[in-house]
GROMACS .gro file of C-alpha atoms in nm:
model
  368
    1MET     CA    1  10.968  10.491  14.042
    2ILE     CA    2  10.975  10.214  13.809
    3PRO     CA    3  10.829   9.895  13.963
    4ALA     CA    4  11.078   9.630  14.075
    5GLY     CA    5  11.113   9.366  13.814
    6TYR     CA    6  10.977   9.610  13.497
    7GLU     CA    7  11.197   9.513  13.180
    8ARG     CA    8  11.019   9.674  12.925
    9LYS     CA    9  11.160   9.983  12.760
   10HIS     CA   10  10.941  10.286  12.871
   11THR     CA   11  10.904  10.650  12.776
   12ASN     CA   12  10.738  10.962  12.866
   13PHE     CA   13  10.607  11.267  12.711
   14ASP     CA   14  10.969  11.444  12.733
   15ARG     CA   15  11.161  11.124  12.611
   16MET     CA   16  10.862  11.117  12.331
   17ALA     CA   17  10.944  11.468  12.225
   18ALA     CA   18  11.324  11.428  12.202
   19ARG     CA   19  11.252  11.119  12.016
   20TYR     CA   20  11.023  11.239  11.766
   21ASN     CA   21  11.147  11.583  11.739
   22VAL     CA   22  10.800  11.751  11.862
   23ASP     CA   23  10.748  11.990  12.176
   24ARG     CA   24  10.613  11.830  12.494
   25THR     CA   25  10.265  11.965  12.433
   26SER     CA   26  10.232  11.768  12.104
   27ALA     CA   27  10.385  11.445  12.275
   28ALA     CA   28  10.089  11.502  12.550
   29LYS     CA   29   9.802  11.559  12.291
   30TRP     CA   30   9.901  11.231  12.123
   31SER     CA   31   9.768  11.057  12.456
   32GLN     CA   32   9.419  11.175  12.414
   33GLU     CA   33   9.385  11.019  12.033
   34GLU     CA   34   9.211  10.725  11.990
   35GLY     CA   35   9.406  10.392  12.029
   36PHE     CA   36   9.687  10.525  12.195
   37PRO     CA   37   9.860  10.308  12.425
   38GLU     CA   38   9.757  10.267  12.803
   39VAL     CA   39   9.946  10.421  13.101
   40LEU     CA   40  10.180  10.151  13.240
   41PHE     CA   41  10.217  10.330  13.585
   42THR     CA   42  10.285  10.676  13.726
   43ALA     CA   43  10.609  10.787  13.888
   44GLY     CA   44  10.764  11.073  14.057
   45GLN     CA   45  10.591  11.361  14.272
   46GLY     CA   46  10.373  11.488  13.974
   47GLY     CA   47  10.248  11.159  13.896
   48GLN     CA   48  10.439  11.096  13.566
   49GLN     CA   49  10.247  10.882  13.323
   50ILE     CA   50  10.486  10.620  13.185
   51TYR     CA   51  10.441  10.388  12.845
   52ASP     CA   52  10.568  10.119  12.666
   53GLU     CA   53  10.822  10.247  12.441
   54ASP     CA   54  10.768  10.013  12.181
   55GLU     CA   55  10.392  10.006  12.175
   56VAL     CA   56  10.417  10.400  12.151
   57ASP     CA   57  10.652  10.380  11.845
   58ALA     CA   58  10.372  10.117  11.664
   59TRP     CA   59  10.127  10.359  11.737
   60LEU     CA   60  10.304  10.701  11.586
   61ARG     CA   61  10.415  10.452  11.284
   62GLU     CA   62  10.013  10.391  11.217
   63HIS     CA   63   9.881  10.711  11.301
   64HIS     CA   64  10.162  11.008  11.246
   65PHE     CA   65  10.372  10.850  10.995
   66GLY     CA   66  10.521  11.170  10.866
   67THR     CA   67  10.676  11.225  11.224
   68TRP     CA   68  10.769  10.878  11.277
   69VAL     CA   69  10.978  10.875  10.955
   70GLN     CA   70  11.180  11.179  11.046
   71SER     CA   71  11.278  10.994  11.368
   72GLN     CA   72  11.402  10.705  11.174
   73GLN     CA   73  11.691  10.894  11.013
   74GLY     CA   74  12.008  10.689  11.014
   75LYS     CA   75  11.875  10.366  11.164
   76LYS     CA   76  11.929  10.049  11.008
   77ASN     CA   77  11.652   9.887  10.791
   78PRO     CA   78  11.350  10.113  10.965
   79PHE     CA   79  11.127  10.025  10.697
   80ASP     CA   80  11.117   9.661  10.724
   81LEU     CA   81  11.259   9.629  10.349
   82PRO     CA   82  11.279   9.258  10.226
   83LYS     CA   83  11.617   9.110  10.311
   84GLY     CA   84  11.866   9.018  10.036
   85GLY     CA   85  12.193   9.026   9.856
   86PRO     CA   86  12.338   9.418   9.836
   87ARG     CA   87  12.423   9.382   9.466
   88ASP     CA   88  12.027   9.169   9.398
   89LEU     CA   89  11.907   9.354   9.069
   90LEU     CA   90  11.568   9.544   9.116
   91THR     CA   91  11.366   9.723   8.827
   92LEU     CA   92  11.260  10.069   8.845
   93ARG     CA   93  10.898   9.964   8.888
   94ARG     CA   94  11.014   9.698   9.185
   95ILE     CA   95  11.180  10.013   9.345
   96GLY     CA   96  10.866  10.210   9.350
   97GLU     CA   97  10.665   9.913   9.481
   98LEU     CA   98  10.899   9.876   9.777
   99GLU     CA   99  10.902  10.252   9.817
  100GLY     CA  100  10.519  10.281   9.875
  101ARG     CA  101  10.512   9.968  10.098
  102ALA     CA  102  10.771  10.147  10.311
  103LEU     CA  103  10.579  10.456  10.346
  104LYS     CA  104  10.250  10.308  10.355
  105ARG     CA  105  10.109  10.445  10.035
  106ASP     CA  106  10.046  10.346   9.669
  107ALA     CA  107  10.381  10.244   9.482
  108THR     CA  108  10.569  10.544   9.352
  109PRO     CA  109  10.475  10.572   8.952
  110VAL     CA  110  10.791  10.499   8.731
  111THR     CA  111  10.728  10.831   8.580
  112THR     CA  112  10.781  11.003   8.920
  113LEU     CA  113  11.098  10.798   8.929
  114ARG     CA  114  11.257  10.880   8.622
  115THR     CA  115  11.202  11.248   8.721
  116TYR     CA  116  11.416  11.164   9.052
  117LEU     CA  117  11.657  10.999   8.851
  118SER     CA  118  11.697  11.311   8.601
  119LYS     CA  119  11.728  11.515   8.941
  120LYS     CA  120  11.978  11.280   9.069
  121ILE     CA  121  11.775  11.210   9.386
  122LEU     CA  122  11.782  10.835   9.269
  123ALA     CA  123  12.141  10.744   9.163
  124PRO     CA  124  12.204  10.600   8.790
  125ALA     CA  125  12.122  10.237   8.716
  126ASP     CA  126  12.394  10.015   8.799
  127ARG     CA  127  12.343   9.775   8.509
  128THR     CA  128  12.237   9.826   8.149
  129PRO     CA  129  12.167   9.657   7.837
  130ASP     CA  130  12.499   9.559   7.639
  131ASP     CA  131  12.711   9.684   7.936
  132GLY     CA  132  12.889   9.375   7.918
  133GLY     CA  133  12.782   9.272   8.277
  134GLN     CA  134  12.670   8.932   8.390
  135PRO     CA  135  12.389   8.854   8.400
  136THR     CA  136  12.276   9.044   8.088
  137VAL     CA  137  11.992   9.251   8.173
  138THR     CA  138  11.711   9.377   7.913
  139GLU     CA  139  11.625   9.691   8.075
  140PRO     CA  140  11.820   9.939   8.341
  141MET     CA  141  11.869   9.779   8.665
  142TRP     CA  142  11.967   9.876   9.040
  143PHE     CA  143  12.155   9.704   9.296
  144ARG     CA  144  11.963   9.657   9.607
  145GLU     CA  145  12.210   9.844   9.801
  146THR     CA  146  12.147  10.171   9.582
  147SER     CA  147  11.786  10.114   9.574
  148TYR     CA  148  11.749  10.092   9.972
  149ALA     CA  149  11.971  10.385  10.000
  150TYR     CA  150  11.718  10.586   9.798
  151ILE     CA  151  11.434  10.469   9.969
  152THR     CA  152  11.574  10.532  10.322
  153ARG     CA  153  11.721  10.864  10.209
  154PRO     CA  154  11.665  11.147  10.453
  155ARG     CA  155  11.319  11.328  10.385
  156ARG     CA  156  11.282  11.691  10.424
  157THR     CA  157  10.976  11.905  10.301
  158ARG     CA  158  11.135  12.148  10.073
  159ARG     CA  159  11.072  12.496  10.181
  160ALA     CA  160  10.978  12.776   9.920
  161THR     CA  161  11.267  13.026   9.830
  162LYS     CA  162  11.207  13.380   9.868
  163GLY     CA  163  11.113  13.410   9.497
  164GLU     CA  164  10.887  13.140   9.523
  165ALA     CA  165  10.728  13.253   9.852
  166GLY     CA  166  10.613  13.574   9.658
  167GLU     CA  167  10.440  13.358   9.413
  168ARG     CA  168  10.278  13.113   9.618
  169PRO     CA  169   9.929  13.176   9.731
  170ALA     CA  170   9.893  13.304  10.069
  171ALA     CA  171   9.647  13.128  10.322
  172PRO     CA  172   9.324  13.301  10.329
  173LYS     CA  173   9.266  13.563  10.596
  174PRO     CA  174   8.960  13.616  10.789
  175ARG     CA  175   8.735  13.843  10.626
  176ALA     CA  176   8.723  14.208  10.808
  177GLY     CA  177   8.465  14.205  11.109
  178VAL     CA  178   8.439  13.815  11.120
  179GLY     CA  179   8.686  13.784  11.398
  180ASP     CA  180   8.992  13.578  11.522
  181LEU     CA  181   9.060  13.192  11.445
  182LEU     CA  182   8.865  12.968  11.674
  183ASP     CA  183   9.045  12.755  11.965
  184LEU     CA  184   8.937  12.388  11.868
  185ASP     CA  185   9.063  12.078  12.022
  186LEU     CA  186   9.230  11.951  11.715
  187PRO     CA  187   9.481  11.646  11.665
  188ALA     CA  188   9.855  11.704  11.719
  189GLY     CA  189  10.107  11.654  11.471
  190ALA     CA  190  10.383  11.834  11.267
  191ASP     CA  191  10.255  12.124  11.044
  192THR     CA  192  10.389  11.965  10.746
  193ASP     CA  193  10.192  11.637  10.757
  194LEU     CA  194   9.950  11.607  10.462
  195PHE     CA  195   9.576  11.584  10.444
  196THR     CA  196   9.363  11.501  10.127
  197LEU     CA  197   9.062  11.716  10.070
  198GLN     CA  198   8.841  11.437  10.218
  199GLU     CA  199   9.048  11.405  10.526
  200ILE     CA  200   9.013  11.774  10.595
  201GLY     CA  201   8.657  11.758  10.559
  202GLU     CA  202   8.658  11.479  10.824
  203LEU     CA  203   8.835  11.683  11.069
  204ASP     CA  204   8.615  11.997  10.987
  205GLY     CA  205   8.329  11.819  11.045
  206GLU     CA  206   8.418  11.649  11.394
  207ALA     CA  207   8.584  11.966  11.531
  208ARG     CA  208   8.310  12.196  11.443
  209GLY     CA  209   8.045  11.974  11.611
  210ARG     CA  210   7.891  11.874  11.303
  211GLY     CA  211   7.861  11.486  11.398
  212LYS     CA  212   7.969  11.393  11.040
  213ALA     CA  213   8.199  11.506  10.784
  214THR     CA  214   8.211  11.805  10.560
  215THR     CA  215   8.110  11.669  10.231
  216VAL     CA  216   8.410  11.674   9.966
  217GLY     CA  217   8.186  11.877   9.733
  218THR     CA  218   8.137  12.131  10.005
  219MET     CA  219   8.515  12.158  10.057
  220LYS     CA  220   8.570  12.201   9.667
  221ASN     CA  221   8.303  12.515   9.739
  222TYR     CA  222   8.545  12.647  10.049
  223LEU     CA  223   8.836  12.599   9.828
  224SER     CA  224   8.665  12.810   9.506
  225GLN     CA  225   8.576  13.068   9.753
  226LYS     CA  226   8.914  13.099   9.875
  227LEU     CA  227   8.804  13.011  10.248
  228LEU     CA  228   9.073  12.707  10.205
  229ALA     CA  229   9.399  12.817  10.038
  230PRO     CA  230   9.521  12.620   9.737
  231ALA     CA  231   9.671  12.267   9.810
  232ASP     CA  232  10.030  12.278   9.937
  233ARG     CA  233  10.161  11.979   9.733
  234THR     CA  234  10.033  11.843   9.387
  235PRO     CA  235  10.137  11.559   9.186
  236GLY     CA  236  10.434  11.653   8.980
  237ASP     CA  237  10.537  11.957   9.180
  238GLY     CA  238  10.898  11.769   9.229
  239GLN     CA  239  10.883  11.789   9.617
  240GLU     CA  240  10.939  11.486   9.877
  241PRO     CA  241  10.754  11.274   9.927
  242ALA     CA  242  10.541  11.251   9.599
  243VAL     CA  243  10.191  11.284   9.622
  244ASP     CA  244   9.919  11.147   9.365
  245GLU     CA  245   9.641  11.411   9.457
  246PRO     CA  246   9.647  11.761   9.596
  247LYS     CA  247   9.714  11.759   9.958
  248TRP     CA  248   9.719  12.057  10.248
  249TYR     CA  249   9.983  12.071  10.522
  250ARG     CA  250   9.823  12.040  10.885
  251SER     CA  251   9.891  12.380  10.947
  252THR     CA  252   9.690  12.515  10.616
  253ALA     CA  253   9.433  12.272  10.692
  254TYR     CA  254   9.382  12.354  11.052
  255THR     CA  255   9.378  12.766  10.946
  256PHE     CA  256   9.088  12.656  10.764
  257ILE     CA  257   8.923  12.423  11.022
  258ARG     CA  258   8.959  12.729  11.282
  259ARG     CA  259   8.791  12.999  11.068
  260PRO     CA  260   8.548  13.207  11.260
  261GLY     CA  261   8.196  13.125  11.215
  262LYS     CA  262   7.918  12.915  11.434
  263LEU     CA  263   7.971  12.589  11.558
  264GLY     CA  264   7.723  12.300  11.553
  265GLY     CA  265   7.660  12.048  11.844
  266ALA     CA  266   7.907  11.960  12.144
  267ALA     CA  267   8.151  12.208  12.002
  268ALA     CA  268   7.908  12.513  12.035
  269ARG     CA  269   7.920  12.476  12.392
  270ALA     CA  270   8.210  12.665  12.538
  271PRO     CA  271   8.297  12.665  12.899
  272ARG     CA  272   8.112  12.948  13.078
  273ARG     CA  273   8.092  13.106  13.407
  274ASP     CA  274   7.833  12.924  13.651
  275ALA     CA  275   7.559  13.126  13.753
  276GLU     CA  276   7.652  13.105  14.101
  277ALA     CA  277   8.015  13.169  14.006
  278THR     CA  278   8.033  13.470  14.245
  279GLY     CA  279   8.037  13.293  14.588
  280PRO     CA  280   8.319  13.112  14.795
  281LEU     CA  281   8.529  12.849  14.693
  282ARG     CA  282   8.390  12.495  14.753
  283ASP     CA  283   8.583  12.287  15.025
  284ASP     CA  284   8.402  11.958  14.945
  285LEU     CA  285   8.623  11.852  14.688
  286LYS     CA  286   8.850  11.545  14.709
  287LEU     CA  287   9.192  11.660  14.557
  288PRO     CA  288   9.541  11.491  14.601
  289ALA     CA  289   9.761  11.609  14.876
  290GLY     CA  290  10.093  11.786  14.808
  291ALA     CA  291  10.287  12.098  14.818
  292ASP     CA  292  10.142  12.424  14.691
  293THR     CA  293  10.457  12.501  14.456
  294ASP     CA  294  10.396  12.117  14.263
  295LEU     CA  295  10.360  12.222  13.924
  296PHE     CA  296  10.096  12.133  13.670
  297THR     CA  297  10.051  12.157  13.304
  298LEU     CA  298   9.766  12.258  13.163
  299GLN     CA  299   9.652  11.882  13.056
  300GLU     CA  300   9.713  11.784  13.428
  301ILE     CA  301   9.512  12.036  13.573
  302GLY     CA  302   9.228  11.943  13.307
  303LYS     CA  303   9.234  11.586  13.447
  304LEU     CA  304   9.209  11.691  13.768
  305ASP     CA  305   8.939  11.939  13.723
  306GLY     CA  306   8.704  11.678  13.553
  307LYS     CA  307   8.740  11.406  13.792
  308ALA     CA  308   8.700  11.644  14.102
  309ARG     CA  309   8.404  11.793  13.961
  310GLY     CA  310   8.259  11.464  13.862
  311ARG     CA  311   8.244  11.475  13.497
  312GLY     CA  312   8.360  11.126  13.466
  313LYS     CA  313   8.626  11.274  13.224
  314ALA     CA  314   8.912  11.522  13.173
  315THR     CA  315   8.828  11.885  13.093
  316THR     CA  316   8.994  11.887  12.763
  317VAL     CA  317   9.270  12.125  12.698
  318ALA     CA  318   9.065  12.330  12.454
  319SER     CA  319   8.841  12.417  12.747
  320MET     CA  320   9.095  12.501  12.979
  321ARG     CA  321   9.202  12.735  12.755
  322THR     CA  322   8.882  12.897  12.729
  323TYR     CA  323   8.914  12.928  13.114
  324LEU     CA  324   9.206  13.102  13.110
  325TYR     CA  325   9.123  13.340  12.834
  326SER     CA  326   8.794  13.445  13.032
  327GLY     CA  327   9.005  13.463  13.351
  328LEU     CA  328   8.864  13.193  13.550
  329LEU     CA  329   9.201  13.023  13.547
  330ALA     CA  330   9.503  13.237  13.657
  331PRO     CA  331   9.796  13.281  13.413
  332ALA     CA  332  10.053  13.050  13.430
  333ASP     CA  333  10.304  13.070  13.734
  334ARG     CA  334  10.581  12.918  13.547
  335THR     CA  335  10.700  12.977  13.161
  336PRO     CA  336  10.986  12.856  12.954
  337ASP     CA  337  11.278  13.117  13.001
  338ASP     CA  338  11.141  13.296  13.314
  339GLY     CA  339  11.527  13.227  13.478
  340GLN     CA  340  11.359  13.017  13.767
  341GLU     CA  341  11.469  12.677  13.891
  342PRO     CA  342  11.368  12.410  13.773
  343ALA     CA  343  11.330  12.529  13.414
  344VAL     CA  344  11.039  12.419  13.252
  345ASP     CA  345  10.934  12.378  12.894
  346GLU     CA  346  10.590  12.481  12.888
  347PRO     CA  347  10.373  12.690  13.059
  348LYS     CA  348  10.299  12.538  13.445
  349TRP     CA  349  10.083  12.624  13.728
  350TYR     CA  350  10.159  12.557  14.095
  351ARG     CA  351   9.902  12.335  14.271
  352SER     CA  352   9.784  12.603  14.494
  353THR     CA  353   9.656  12.796  14.158
  354ALA     CA  354   9.507  12.498  14.015
  355TYR     CA  355   9.330  12.404  14.307
  356THR     CA  356   9.177  12.738  14.354
  357PHE     CA  357   9.035  12.732  13.991
  358ILE     CA  358   8.912  12.367  14.049
  359ARG     CA  359   8.741  12.462  14.376
  360ARG     CA  360   8.557  12.759  14.164
  361PRO     CA  361   8.170  12.821  14.269
  362GLY     CA  362   7.935  12.635  14.075
  363LYS     CA  363   7.748  12.317  13.999
  364LEU     CA  364   7.912  11.967  13.995
  365GLY     CA  365   7.830  11.729  13.712
  366GLY     CA  366   7.772  11.303  13.807
  367ALA     CA  367   7.925  11.153  14.072
  368ARG     CA  368   7.982  11.374  14.388
   0.00000   0.00000   0.00000
């Protein structure tokens, strides 16, 4: 229930998923990332987390700009472009500067804009030298309204055609006998978000528990050995948005990061059965009361598990999946399209199933 007198716009994971065109699981994972806005309050029987809508939008623009951009299509001046008259004149260079500012990157090079001009992505200049218009111009210029229509145009990542798909190098497959991709805890986001080689190295080092980034030199070695697929985007490839260095889609980067092999540090410590995991269920844990059929997501069970078992922090979703795969957590009681009511949009567990898992035998950590 929303507190009396509450006036700020609020949102939850379901609303975030709808607004930013992602699934609910991705929206929920954002809340685990650094700097995500604090929960304002909880509501409903399941303790649904409520956030400030404007704070979430500002955070998403800063941390998942590609996803944020896609949600702004059709809105008036979502990029905070400078105000001015619709027929103010702008040069090609100025258009590139404004586009870079709007997309939080370097200015779009004039050469790239000329390519867009030839492909009719950018409309022809509204004014040219000796066109007889006033004021006289010495180079091609565009009206502000024409320029802004280009900058705020719908942006979709171009998908390869069937012919191109056959030519495009496939992502590397794990070598025979090495094993399946690892289930690592990685930041959520759109598959088409773009990353540089350095950014992939930073994610790789953290996710695989080394405590420091994988160096660019090492990343180049992985690339030459085809452990990392060739870049999905390169300068001058004609796709949108333009890039000024090789970049990889999130999906390609994550396939590489999840490659089979040993992990270092904390990432190597996967959940395991406790030595005394064969005993009776614990009855000394404090768990919230509720109906046995109340539904919980994997993330929500992890939060309850971490608190009840005295760890001081939630059991991560990646760890929960490992418990699930190892059989310590039973399969979900409800799944999307299972025909039951109420409908669910992701796997969920009954309170009774979740509590059976949380009360499993074994040592507790931290506060009792």
